[in-house]
PDB file of C-alpha atoms and ligand atoms in Angstrom:
ATOM      1  CA  MET A   8       0.000   0.000   0.000  1.00 75.00           C
ATOM      2  CA  THR A   9       1.275   3.512  -0.877  1.00 90.00           C
ATOM      3  CA  ALA A  10       1.954   5.744   2.123  1.00 96.00           C
ATOM      4  CA  PRO A  11      -0.425   8.718   2.392  1.00 97.00           C
ATOM      5  CA  LEU A  12       0.791  12.036   1.005  1.00 98.00           C
ATOM      6  CA  ARG A  13       1.846  14.299   3.892  1.00 98.00           C
ATOM      7  CA  VAL A  14      -0.048  17.577   3.679  1.00 99.00           C
ATOM      8  CA  ALA A  15       0.164  20.820   5.656  1.00 98.00           C
ATOM      9  CA  VAL A  16      -2.430  23.595   5.698  1.00 98.00           C
ATOM     10  CA  LEU A  17      -1.362  27.214   6.217  1.00 98.00           C
ATOM     11  CA  GLY A  18      -4.172  29.468   7.409  1.00 98.00           C
ATOM     12  CA  ALA A  19      -5.672  26.483   9.189  1.00 98.00           C
ATOM     13  CA  LYS A  20      -7.958  28.535  11.441  1.00 98.00           C
ATOM     14  CA  GLY A  21      -9.425  30.573   8.596  1.00 98.00           C
ATOM     15  CA  ARG A  22     -12.760  30.233   6.796  1.00 97.00           C
ATOM     16  CA  ILE A  23     -11.411  28.075   3.977  1.00 98.00           C
ATOM     17  CA  GLY A  24      -8.331  26.734   5.780  1.00 98.00           C
ATOM     18  CA  SER A  25     -10.392  25.083   8.534  1.00 98.00           C
ATOM     19  CA  GLU A  26     -12.596  23.416   5.918  1.00 98.00           C
ATOM     20  CA  ALA A  27      -9.476  22.287   4.029  1.00 98.00           C
ATOM     21  CA  CYS A  28      -8.052  20.656   7.190  1.00 98.00           C
ATOM     22  CA  ARG A  29     -11.244  18.618   7.565  1.00 98.00           C
ATOM     23  CA  ALA A  30     -11.184  17.610   3.882  1.00 98.00           C
ATOM     24  CA  VAL A  31      -7.548  16.455   4.052  1.00 98.00           C
ATOM     25  CA  GLU A  32      -8.210  14.532   7.276  1.00 98.00           C
ATOM     26  CA  ALA A  33     -11.172  12.786   5.657  1.00 98.00           C
ATOM     27  CA  ALA A  34      -9.151  11.600   2.625  1.00 98.00           C
ATOM     28  CA  ASP A  35      -7.646   8.100   2.972  1.00 98.00           C
ATOM     29  CA  ASP A  36      -4.708   8.861   0.681  1.00 98.00           C
ATOM     30  CA  LEU A  37      -3.718  12.077   2.508  1.00 98.00           C
ATOM     31  CA  GLU A  38      -2.383  12.771   5.986  1.00 98.00           C
ATOM     32  CA  LEU A  39      -2.687  16.176   7.664  1.00 98.00           C
ATOM     33  CA  VAL A  40       0.734  16.543   9.299  1.00 98.00           C
ATOM     34  CA  ALA A  41       0.608  20.260  10.119  1.00 98.00           C
ATOM     35  CA  ALA A  42      -2.147  22.827  10.567  1.00 98.00           C
ATOM     36  CA  LEU A  43      -0.472  26.217  10.908  1.00 98.00           C
ATOM     37  CA  ASP A  44      -1.894  29.664  11.359  1.00 98.00           C
ATOM     38  CA  ARG A  45      -0.558  33.141  12.119  1.00 96.00           C
ATOM     39  CA  ASP A  46       2.542  33.104  14.386  1.00 92.00           C
ATOM     40  CA  ASP A  47       3.197  29.369  13.917  1.00 97.00           C
ATOM     41  CA  LYS A  48       6.715  28.590  12.703  1.00 97.00           C
ATOM     42  CA  LEU A  49       7.114  27.317   9.134  1.00 98.00           C
ATOM     43  CA  ASP A  50       9.899  25.028  10.418  1.00 98.00           C
ATOM     44  CA  ALA A  51       7.060  22.679  11.414  1.00 98.00           C
ATOM     45  CA  LEU A  52       6.674  21.859   7.708  1.00 98.00           C
ATOM     46  CA  VAL A  53      10.180  20.425   7.639  1.00 98.00           C
ATOM     47  CA  GLU A  54       9.910  18.773  11.049  1.00 98.00           C
ATOM     48  CA  THR A  55       6.710  16.960  10.047  1.00 98.00           C
ATOM     49  CA  GLY A  56       8.036  15.990   6.600  1.00 98.00           C
ATOM     50  CA  ALA A  57       5.228  17.796   4.758  1.00 98.00           C
ATOM     51  CA  GLN A  58       5.309  17.045   1.042  1.00 98.00           C
ATOM     52  CA  VAL A  59       2.583  19.501  -0.001  1.00 99.00           C
ATOM     53  CA  ALA A  60       1.588  22.782   1.692  1.00 99.00           C
ATOM     54  CA  VAL A  61      -1.822  24.307   1.008  1.00 99.00           C
ATOM     55  CA  ASP A  62      -1.696  28.085   1.417  1.00 98.00           C
ATOM     56  CA  LEU A  63      -4.996  29.710   2.382  1.00 98.00           C
ATOM     57  CA  THR A  64      -3.695  32.696   4.300  1.00 98.00           C
ATOM     58  CA  HIS A  65      -3.516  36.336   3.218  1.00 98.00           C
ATOM     59  CA  PRO A  66      -1.980  38.254   0.312  1.00 97.00           C
ATOM     60  CA  ASP A  67       0.575  39.753   2.749  1.00 97.00           C
ATOM     61  CA  ALA A  68       1.731  36.311   3.928  1.00 98.00           C
ATOM     62  CA  VAL A  69       1.709  34.114   0.853  1.00 98.00           C
ATOM     63  CA  MET A  70       4.986  35.193  -0.765  1.00 98.00           C
ATOM     64  CA  GLY A  71       7.029  34.516   2.379  1.00 98.00           C
ATOM     65  CA  ASN A  72       5.327  31.172   2.852  1.00 98.00           C
ATOM     66  CA  LEU A  73       6.068  30.135  -0.734  1.00 98.00           C
ATOM     67  CA  GLU A  74       9.689  31.272  -0.557  1.00 98.00           C
ATOM     68  CA  PHE A  75      10.111  28.946   2.416  1.00 98.00           C
ATOM     69  CA  CYS A  76       8.277  26.015   0.801  1.00 98.00           C
ATOM     70  CA  VAL A  77      10.125  26.243  -2.508  1.00 98.00           C
ATOM     71  CA  SER A  78      13.503  26.568  -0.765  1.00 98.00           C
ATOM     72  CA  GLN A  79      12.709  23.332   1.096  1.00 98.00           C
ATOM     73  CA  GLY A  80      11.393  21.489  -1.989  1.00 98.00           C
ATOM     74  CA  ILE A  81       7.859  21.379  -0.540  1.00 98.00           C
ATOM     75  CA  HIS A  82       5.180  21.526  -3.253  1.00 98.00           C
ATOM     76  CA  ALA A  83       2.455  24.120  -2.779  1.00 98.00           C
ATOM     77  CA  VAL A  84      -1.199  24.482  -3.650  1.00 99.00           C
ATOM     78  CA  VAL A  85      -2.195  28.113  -3.321  1.00 98.00           C
ATOM     79  CA  GLY A  86      -5.684  29.562  -3.030  1.00 98.00           C
ATOM     80  CA  THR A  87      -4.547  32.813  -1.472  1.00 98.00           C
ATOM     81  CA  THR A  88      -5.160  35.845  -3.663  1.00 97.00           C
ATOM     82  CA  GLY A  89      -3.243  39.039  -4.400  1.00 95.00           C
ATOM     83  CA  TRP A  90      -1.244  37.837  -7.397  1.00 97.00           C
ATOM     84  CA  THR A  91       0.408  40.334  -9.740  1.00 96.00           C
ATOM     85  CA  GLU A  92       2.745  39.794 -12.700  1.00 96.00           C
ATOM     86  CA  GLU A  93       5.635  40.912 -10.484  1.00 97.00           C
ATOM     87  CA  ARG A  94       4.774  38.336  -7.819  1.00 98.00           C
ATOM     88  CA  LEU A  95       4.450  35.586 -10.401  1.00 98.00           C
ATOM     89  CA  ALA A  96       7.817  36.524 -11.920  1.00 98.00           C
ATOM     90  CA  SER A  97       9.444  36.450  -8.504  1.00 98.00           C
ATOM     91  CA  LEU A  98       7.953  33.016  -7.793  1.00 98.00           C
ATOM     92  CA  ARG A  99       9.119  31.690 -11.161  1.00 98.00           C
ATOM     93  CA  GLY A 100      12.621  32.867 -10.230  1.00 98.00           C
ATOM     94  CA  ARG A 101      12.486  30.918  -6.957  1.00 97.00           C
ATOM     95  CA  LEU A 102      11.196  27.824  -8.735  1.00 98.00           C
ATOM     96  CA  ALA A 103      14.031  27.989 -11.273  1.00 98.00           C
ATOM     97  CA  ALA A 104      16.402  27.263  -8.388  1.00 97.00           C
ATOM     98  CA  SER A 105      14.292  24.284  -7.261  1.00 97.00           C
ATOM     99  CA  PRO A 106      13.194  22.692 -10.545  1.00 97.00           C
ATOM    100  CA  ALA A 107      11.578  19.568  -9.065  1.00 98.00           C
ATOM    101  CA  THR A 108       9.155  21.602  -6.949  1.00 98.00           C
ATOM    102  CA  GLY A 109       5.619  22.337  -8.097  1.00 98.00           C
ATOM    103  CA  VAL A 110       3.370  25.280  -7.207  1.00 98.00           C
ATOM    104  CA  LEU A 111      -0.276  25.511  -8.237  1.00 98.00           C
ATOM    105  CA  ILE A 112      -1.919  28.913  -7.955  1.00 98.00           C
ATOM    106  CA  ALA A 113      -5.662  28.446  -8.274  1.00 98.00           C
ATOM    107  CA  PRO A 114      -7.667  31.688  -8.386  1.00 98.00           C
ATOM    108  CA  ASN A 115     -10.688  29.522  -7.653  1.00 98.00           C
ATOM    109  CA  PHE A 116     -10.948  25.853  -6.662  1.00 98.00           C
ATOM    110  CA  SER A 117     -14.658  25.415  -7.409  1.00 98.00           C
ATOM    111  CA  ILE A 118     -15.666  23.564 -10.562  1.00 97.00           C
ATOM    112  CA  GLY A 119     -18.401  26.100 -11.367  1.00 98.00           C
ATOM    113  CA  ALA A 120     -16.026  29.032 -11.121  1.00 98.00           C
ATOM    114  CA  VAL A 121     -13.446  27.302 -13.319  1.00 98.00           C
ATOM    115  CA  LEU A 122     -16.182  26.640 -15.885  1.00 98.00           C
ATOM    116  CA  THR A 123     -17.395  30.256 -15.636  1.00 98.00           C
ATOM    117  CA  MET A 124     -13.923  31.399 -16.576  1.00 98.00           C
ATOM    118  CA  ARG A 125     -13.770  28.940 -19.462  1.00 98.00           C
ATOM    119  CA  PHE A 126     -17.226  29.903 -20.787  1.00 98.00           C
ATOM    120  CA  ALA A 127     -16.412  33.598 -20.476  1.00 98.00           C
ATOM    121  CA  GLU A 128     -13.200  33.054 -22.407  1.00 98.00           C
ATOM    122  CA  GLN A 129     -15.200  31.284 -25.145  1.00 98.00           C
ATOM    123  CA  ALA A 130     -17.841  34.026 -25.354  1.00 98.00           C
ATOM    124  CA  ALA A 131     -15.364  36.903 -25.198  1.00 98.00           C
ATOM    125  CA  ARG A 132     -14.783  37.403 -28.909  1.00 98.00           C
ATOM    126  CA  PHE A 133     -18.456  37.431 -29.890  1.00 98.00           C
ATOM    127  CA  PHE A 134     -19.614  40.506 -27.917  1.00 98.00           C
ATOM    128  CA  GLU A 135     -18.674  44.158 -28.181  1.00 97.00           C
ATOM    129  CA  SER A 136     -19.208  44.874 -24.471  1.00 97.00           C
ATOM    130  CA  VAL A 137     -18.147  42.931 -21.405  1.00 98.00           C
ATOM    131  CA  GLU A 138     -18.088  43.741 -17.689  1.00 98.00           C
ATOM    132  CA  VAL A 139     -17.444  41.571 -14.614  1.00 98.00           C
ATOM    133  CA  VAL A 140     -19.283  41.929 -11.302  1.00 98.00           C
ATOM    134  CA  GLU A 141     -17.965  39.986  -8.311  1.00 98.00           C
ATOM    135  CA  LEU A 142     -19.814  39.795  -5.014  1.00 98.00           C
ATOM    136  CA  HIS A 143     -18.254  38.537  -1.767  1.00 98.00           C
ATOM    137  CA  HIS A 144     -18.708  38.439   1.995  1.00 98.00           C
ATOM    138  CA  ASN A 145     -17.762  41.601   3.870  1.00 98.00           C
ATOM    139  CA  ARG A 146     -14.612  40.164   5.512  1.00 97.00           C
ATOM    140  CA  LYS A 147     -12.696  39.805   2.251  1.00 98.00           C
ATOM    141  CA  ALA A 148      -9.285  41.534   2.267  1.00 96.00           C
ATOM    142  CA  ASP A 149      -8.754  42.049  -1.446  1.00 97.00           C
ATOM    143  CA  ALA A 150     -10.622  43.633  -4.339  1.00 97.00           C
ATOM    144  CA  PRO A 151     -11.177  42.771  -7.054  1.00 98.00           C
ATOM    145  CA  SER A 152     -11.282  39.067  -6.231  1.00 98.00           C
ATOM    146  CA  GLY A 153      -8.595  36.784  -7.634  1.00 98.00           C
ATOM    147  CA  THR A 154     -11.266  35.049  -9.685  1.00 98.00           C
ATOM    148  CA  ALA A 155     -12.564  38.274 -11.221  1.00 98.00           C
ATOM    149  CA  THR A 156      -9.035  39.406 -12.035  1.00 98.00           C
ATOM    150  CA  ARG A 157      -8.255  36.104 -13.717  1.00 98.00           C
ATOM    151  CA  THR A 158     -11.606  36.104 -15.567  1.00 98.00           C
ATOM    152  CA  ALA A 159     -10.939  39.580 -16.939  1.00 98.00           C
ATOM    153  CA  GLN A 160      -7.410  38.611 -17.962  1.00 98.00           C
ATOM    154  CA  LEU A 161      -8.654  35.516 -19.806  1.00 98.00           C
ATOM    155  CA  ILE A 162     -11.404  37.526 -21.554  1.00 98.00           C
ATOM    156  CA  ALA A 163      -8.939  40.221 -22.604  1.00 98.00           C
ATOM    157  CA  ALA A 164      -6.443  37.668 -23.921  1.00 98.00           C
ATOM    158  CA  ALA A 165      -9.155  35.859 -25.911  1.00 98.00           C
ATOM    159  CA  ARG A 166     -10.345  39.142 -27.449  1.00 98.00           C
ATOM    160  CA  ASP A 167      -6.796  40.103 -28.247  1.00 98.00           C
ATOM    161  CA  ARG A 168      -6.147  36.756 -29.974  1.00 98.00           C
ATOM    162  CA  ALA A 169      -9.336  37.206 -32.026  1.00 98.00           C
ATOM    163  CA  GLY A 170      -8.442  40.789 -32.981  1.00 97.00           C
ATOM    164  CA  VAL A 171     -11.494  42.305 -31.253  1.00 96.00           C
ATOM    165  CA  ALA A 172     -11.173  46.089 -30.942  1.00 93.00           C
ATOM    166  CA  PRO A 173     -10.882  47.377 -27.355  1.00 91.00           C
ATOM    167  CA  GLN A 174     -14.315  48.364 -26.034  1.00 94.00           C
ATOM    168  CA  GLN A 175     -15.025  52.070 -25.818  1.00 92.00           C
ATOM    169  CA  ASP A 176     -16.310  53.764 -22.686  1.00 93.00           C
ATOM    170  CA  PRO A 177     -18.120  57.001 -23.588  1.00 93.00           C
ATOM    171  CA  THR A 178     -18.227  58.158 -19.937  1.00 95.00           C
ATOM    172  CA  THR A 179     -16.837  61.655 -19.655  1.00 96.00           C
ATOM    173  CA  HIS A 180     -18.461  62.641 -16.347  1.00 95.00           C
ATOM    174  CA  ALA A 181     -18.217  60.205 -13.442  1.00 95.00           C
ATOM    175  CA  LEU A 182     -17.780  60.014  -9.728  1.00 96.00           C
ATOM    176  CA  GLU A 183     -14.434  58.293  -9.113  1.00 95.00           C
ATOM    177  CA  GLY A 184     -14.991  54.539  -8.885  1.00 95.00           C
ATOM    178  CA  ALA A 185     -18.432  54.580 -10.475  1.00 97.00           C
ATOM    179  CA  ARG A 186     -17.176  52.571 -13.454  1.00 97.00           C
ATOM    180  CA  GLY A 187     -15.251  50.104 -11.290  1.00 97.00           C
ATOM    181  CA  ALA A 188     -11.638  49.068 -11.773  1.00 97.00           C
ATOM    182  CA  THR A 189     -10.185  48.088 -15.134  1.00 97.00           C
ATOM    183  CA  VAL A 190      -8.288  44.816 -15.578  1.00 97.00           C
ATOM    184  CA  ASP A 191      -6.662  44.555 -19.011  1.00 97.00           C
ATOM    185  CA  GLY A 192      -9.376  46.848 -20.396  1.00 96.00           C
ATOM    186  CA  VAL A 193     -12.284  44.935 -18.798  1.00 98.00           C
ATOM    187  CA  PRO A 194     -14.308  46.838 -16.157  1.00 98.00           C
ATOM    188  CA  VAL A 195     -14.565  44.890 -12.882  1.00 98.00           C
ATOM    189  CA  HIS A 196     -16.972  45.842 -10.085  1.00 98.00           C
ATOM    190  CA  SER A 197     -16.605  44.558  -6.502  1.00 98.00           C
ATOM    191  CA  ILE A 198     -19.492  44.258  -4.061  1.00 98.00           C
ATOM    192  CA  ARG A 199     -18.968  43.351  -0.373  1.00 98.00           C
ATOM    193  CA  LEU A 200     -22.039  42.291   1.571  1.00 98.00           C
ATOM    194  CA  ARG A 201     -22.654  40.439   4.828  1.00 98.00           C
ATOM    195  CA  GLY A 202     -24.473  37.166   4.064  1.00 98.00           C
ATOM    196  CA  LEU A 203     -22.744  36.532   0.741  1.00 98.00           C
ATOM    197  CA  LEU A 204     -19.925  34.031   0.212  1.00 98.00           C
ATOM    198  CA  ALA A 205     -18.454  34.232  -3.329  1.00 98.00           C
ATOM    199  CA  HIS A 206     -20.387  35.070  -6.490  1.00 98.00           C
ATOM    200  CA  GLN A 207     -19.598  36.366  -9.947  1.00 98.00           C
ATOM    201  CA  GLU A 208     -21.450  37.594 -13.010  1.00 98.00           C
ATOM    202  CA  VAL A 209     -19.844  38.073 -16.383  1.00 99.00           C
ATOM    203  CA  LEU A 210     -22.063  40.259 -18.547  1.00 98.00           C
ATOM    204  CA  PHE A 211     -21.691  40.398 -22.320  1.00 98.00           C
ATOM    205  CA  GLY A 212     -23.645  42.703 -24.616  1.00 98.00           C
ATOM    206  CA  ASP A 213     -24.050  43.281 -28.312  1.00 97.00           C
ATOM    207  CA  LEU A 214     -26.691  44.394 -30.795  1.00 97.00           C
ATOM    208  CA  GLY A 215     -30.086  43.574 -29.278  1.00 98.00           C
ATOM    209  CA  GLU A 216     -28.870  40.902 -26.850  1.00 98.00           C
ATOM    210  CA  THR A 217     -26.973  40.226 -23.663  1.00 98.00           C
ATOM    211  CA  LEU A 218     -25.462  37.085 -22.192  1.00 98.00           C
ATOM    212  CA  THR A 219     -24.916  36.701 -18.438  1.00 98.00           C
ATOM    213  CA  ILE A 220     -22.793  33.911 -16.972  1.00 98.00           C
ATOM    214  CA  ARG A 221     -23.322  33.664 -13.214  1.00 98.00           C
ATOM    215  CA  HIS A 222     -21.738  31.451 -10.592  1.00 98.00           C
ATOM    216  CA  ASP A 223     -22.545  31.210  -6.878  1.00 98.00           C
ATOM    217  CA  SER A 224     -20.431  29.562  -4.192  1.00 98.00           C
ATOM    218  CA  LEU A 225     -22.884  28.842  -1.380  1.00 98.00           C
ATOM    219  CA  HIS A 226     -20.570  27.011   1.040  1.00 97.00           C
ATOM    220  CA  HIS A 227     -16.817  26.561   1.415  1.00 97.00           C
ATOM    221  CA  SER A 228     -17.303  22.847   0.706  1.00 97.00           C
ATOM    222  CA  CYS A 229     -17.415  23.734  -3.023  1.00 98.00           C
ATOM    223  CA  PHE A 230     -13.678  24.458  -2.959  1.00 98.00           C
ATOM    224  CA  MET A 231     -12.646  21.116  -1.426  1.00 98.00           C
ATOM    225  CA  PRO A 232     -12.650  18.773  -4.454  1.00 98.00           C
ATOM    226  CA  GLY A 233     -10.450  21.283  -6.285  1.00 98.00           C
ATOM    227  CA  ILE A 234      -8.043  21.610  -3.372  1.00 98.00           C
ATOM    228  CA  LEU A 235      -7.722  17.833  -3.066  1.00 98.00           C
ATOM    229  CA  LEU A 236      -7.204  17.508  -6.831  1.00 98.00           C
ATOM    230  CA  GLY A 237      -4.439  20.106  -6.645  1.00 98.00           C
ATOM    231  CA  VAL A 238      -2.789  18.375  -3.688  1.00 98.00           C
ATOM    232  CA  ARG A 239      -2.788  15.001  -5.456  1.00 98.00           C
ATOM    233  CA  ARG A 240      -1.495  16.366  -8.757  1.00 98.00           C
ATOM    234  CA  ILE A 241       1.107  18.932  -7.731  1.00 98.00           C
ATOM    235  CA  PRO A 242       3.892  16.472  -6.768  1.00 98.00           C
ATOM    236  CA  THR A 243       4.068  15.397 -10.426  1.00 98.00           C
ATOM    237  CA  ALA A 244       3.731  18.908 -11.896  1.00 98.00           C
ATOM    238  CA  PRO A 245       7.042  20.720 -11.374  1.00 98.00           C
ATOM    239  CA  GLY A 246       7.223  24.477 -11.962  1.00 98.00           C
ATOM    240  CA  LEU A 247       4.410  27.017 -11.816  1.00 98.00           C
ATOM    241  CA  THR A 248       0.841  26.153 -12.824  1.00 98.00           C
ATOM    242  CA  VAL A 249      -1.747  28.952 -12.781  1.00 98.00           C
ATOM    243  CA  GLY A 250      -5.332  27.752 -12.821  1.00 98.00           C
ATOM    244  CA  LEU A 251      -6.904  24.485 -11.698  1.00 98.00           C
ATOM    245  CA  GLU A 252      -8.157  23.889 -15.254  1.00 97.00           C
ATOM    246  CA  HIS A 253      -4.690  22.574 -16.121  1.00 97.00           C
ATOM    247  CA  PHE A 254      -5.375  19.589 -13.855  1.00 97.00           C
ATOM    248  CA  MET A 255      -8.887  19.034 -15.204  1.00 96.00           C
ATOM    249  CA  ASP A 256      -9.919  17.309 -18.423  1.00 86.00           C
ATOM    250  CA  LEU A 257     -11.995  20.237 -19.701  1.00 86.00           C
ATOM    251  CA  ASP A 258     -11.902  19.747 -23.486  1.00 75.00           C
TER     252      ASP A 258
HETATM  253  N1  NDP B  13      -8.821  29.972  -4.516  1.00 91.31           N
HETATM  254  C1  NDP B  13      -9.995  29.736  -3.922  1.00 91.31           C
HETATM  255  O1  NDP B  13     -10.820  28.963  -4.396  1.00 91.31           O
HETATM  256  C2  NDP B  13     -10.293  30.444  -2.635  1.00 91.31           C
HETATM  257  C3  NDP B  13      -9.414  31.357  -2.176  1.00 91.31           C
HETATM  258  N2  NDP B  13      -9.646  32.021  -1.008  1.00 91.31           N
HETATM  259  C4  NDP B  13      -8.611  32.918  -0.569  1.00 91.31           C
HETATM  260  O2  NDP B  13      -7.960  32.340   0.553  1.00 91.31           O
HETATM  261  C5  NDP B  13      -7.476  33.378   1.415  1.00 91.31           C
HETATM  262  C6  NDP B  13      -8.033  33.153   2.800  1.00 91.31           C
HETATM  263  O3  NDP B  13      -9.435  33.374   2.787  1.00 91.31           O
HETATM  264  P1  NDP B  13     -10.339  33.186   4.099  1.00 91.31           P
HETATM  265  O4  NDP B  13     -10.206  31.802   4.619  1.00 91.31           O
HETATM  266  O5  NDP B  13     -11.674  33.709   3.763  1.00 91.31           O
HETATM  267  O6  NDP B  13      -9.593  34.212   5.097  1.00 91.31           O
HETATM  268  P2  NDP B  13      -9.494  34.109   6.699  1.00 91.31           P
HETATM  269  O7  NDP B  13      -9.052  35.449   7.150  1.00 91.31           O
HETATM  270  O8  NDP B  13     -10.739  33.501   7.253  1.00 91.31           O
HETATM  271  O9  NDP B  13      -8.326  33.040   6.926  1.00 91.31           O
HETATM  272  C7  NDP B  13      -6.979  33.297   6.747  1.00 91.31           C
HETATM  273  C8  NDP B  13      -6.258  32.651   7.921  1.00 91.31           C
HETATM  274  O10 NDP B  13      -4.851  32.764   7.692  1.00 91.31           O
HETATM  275  C9  NDP B  13      -4.250  33.276   8.873  1.00 91.31           C
HETATM  276  N3  NDP B  13      -2.974  33.873   8.560  1.00 91.31           N
HETATM  277  C10 NDP B  13      -2.678  35.162   8.308  1.00 91.31           C
HETATM  278  N4  NDP B  13      -1.360  35.285   8.064  1.00 91.31           N
HETATM  279  C11 NDP B  13      -0.818  34.052   8.195  1.00 91.31           C
HETATM  280  C12 NDP B  13       0.486  33.515   8.079  1.00 91.31           C
HETATM  281  N5  NDP B  13       1.539  34.310   7.803  1.00 91.31           N
HETATM  282  N6  NDP B  13       0.672  32.180   8.253  1.00 91.31           N
HETATM  283  C13 NDP B  13      -0.353  31.378   8.537  1.00 91.31           C
HETATM  284  N7  NDP B  13      -1.631  31.823   8.680  1.00 91.31           N
HETATM  285  C14 NDP B  13      -1.844  33.140   8.501  1.00 91.31           C
HETATM  286  C15 NDP B  13      -5.288  34.237   9.413  1.00 91.31           C
HETATM  287  O11 NDP B  13      -5.023  34.580  10.767  1.00 91.31           O
HETATM  288  P3  NDP B  13      -5.622  35.988  11.327  1.00 91.31           P
HETATM  289  O12 NDP B  13      -7.111  35.817  11.338  1.00 91.31           O
HETATM  290  O13 NDP B  13      -5.006  36.116  12.679  1.00 91.31           O
HETATM  291  O14 NDP B  13      -5.185  37.061  10.369  1.00 91.31           O
HETATM  292  C16 NDP B  13      -6.543  33.389   9.248  1.00 91.31           C
HETATM  293  O15 NDP B  13      -6.713  32.443  10.277  1.00 91.31           O
HETATM  294  C17 NDP B  13      -7.922  34.691   0.754  1.00 91.31           C
HETATM  295  O16 NDP B  13      -6.871  35.204  -0.030  1.00 91.31           O
HETATM  296  C18 NDP B  13      -9.084  34.267  -0.105  1.00 91.31           C
HETATM  297  O17 NDP B  13      -9.296  35.126  -1.182  1.00 91.31           O
HETATM  298  C19 NDP B  13     -10.777  31.791  -0.272  1.00 91.31           C
HETATM  299  C20 NDP B  13     -11.720  30.900  -0.712  1.00 91.31           C
HETATM  300  C21 NDP B  13     -11.545  30.152  -1.948  1.00 91.31           C
HETATM  301  O1  LIG B  14     -12.138  35.406  -0.318  1.00 91.31           O
HETATM  302  C1  LIG B  14     -12.919  34.527  -0.745  1.00 91.31           C
HETATM  303  O2  LIG B  14     -13.906  34.129  -0.094  1.00 91.31           O
HETATM  304  C2  LIG B  14     -12.661  33.971  -2.069  1.00 91.31           C
HETATM  305  N1  LIG B  14     -11.555  34.292  -2.673  1.00 91.31           N
HETATM  306  C3  LIG B  14     -11.166  33.877  -3.971  1.00 91.31           C
HETATM  307  C4  LIG B  14     -11.108  35.060  -4.918  1.00 91.31           C
HETATM  308  O3  LIG B  14     -10.678  36.146  -4.503  1.00 91.31           O
HETATM  309  O4  LIG B  14     -11.453  34.903  -6.091  1.00 91.31           O
HETATM  310  C5  LIG B  14     -11.989  32.728  -4.483  1.00 91.31           C
HETATM  311  C6  LIG B  14     -13.448  32.811  -4.128  1.00 91.31           C
HETATM  312  O5  LIG B  14     -14.008  33.864  -4.837  1.00 91.31           O
HETATM  313  C7  LIG B  14     -13.634  32.999  -2.631  1.00 91.31           C
END
């Protein structure tokens, strides 16, 4: 019998981290060897022989955590948000020095959200107008969400590949912020509301029609199959992978 994969969770007391600990503990092929939160020492990852660390912490913490993991050859599955091109470049640099180590950055672990991104990417070239609205609980640290940022980037890249002209915004008079933020030319609007969890609408418009793609995460359990998939796959996927879709048979 194969020994269980030794997994650590960082951000173990958090909303998603606590759910991830339970999911790892419930999986026969995985062993939760460390559940760390703020102020716990990362050395515990080495002491417990963790093979994969799942980072569900905070944008301010994730880079330091990954530097440590990669330097120790510990694979990482990352749900934490706050990724920029500069951060990705820095991480790629670290991974170059540890070529057997794998890091998965998943803007969203839920199957519906991954499909939303894929469908939005497919629709992107057919509509003149597109805007993204993301809605989250009122404890969320970052805006726009990692998912909305990634969705907008994928839409923009698809439109660019298809030679679609950048959409025009005729607004000349606006209160600052009224038109949201712009990610690669796509307007993104962030709503924070007690009672919500994680939701997104991608709205497309053209002559006489609109298309809305909406996804709702209703409970943190929706992220668990994706986290477990990432944990199981990352030891055989060296280097940087961005997006859970790379571990899914989508086509
Ligand atoms: N990719 C995906 O599918 C998903 C991603 N997320 C992302 O995961 C992250 C966490 O979200 P959420 O669980 O809601 O946030 P929480 O604030 O509930 O949880 C984060 C936890 O991490 C702890 N923490 C902070 N810094 C460190 C550190 N340096 N080392 C270890 N633990 C630390 C926090 O402690 P303290 O409270 O003391 O600050 C807290 O317990 C966010 O970036 C969120 O966007 C969330 C859901 C799904
Ligand atoms: O903070 C959250 O809750 C979530 N964060 C991720 C994001 O920023 O996209 C994923 C999901 O939306 C839940």
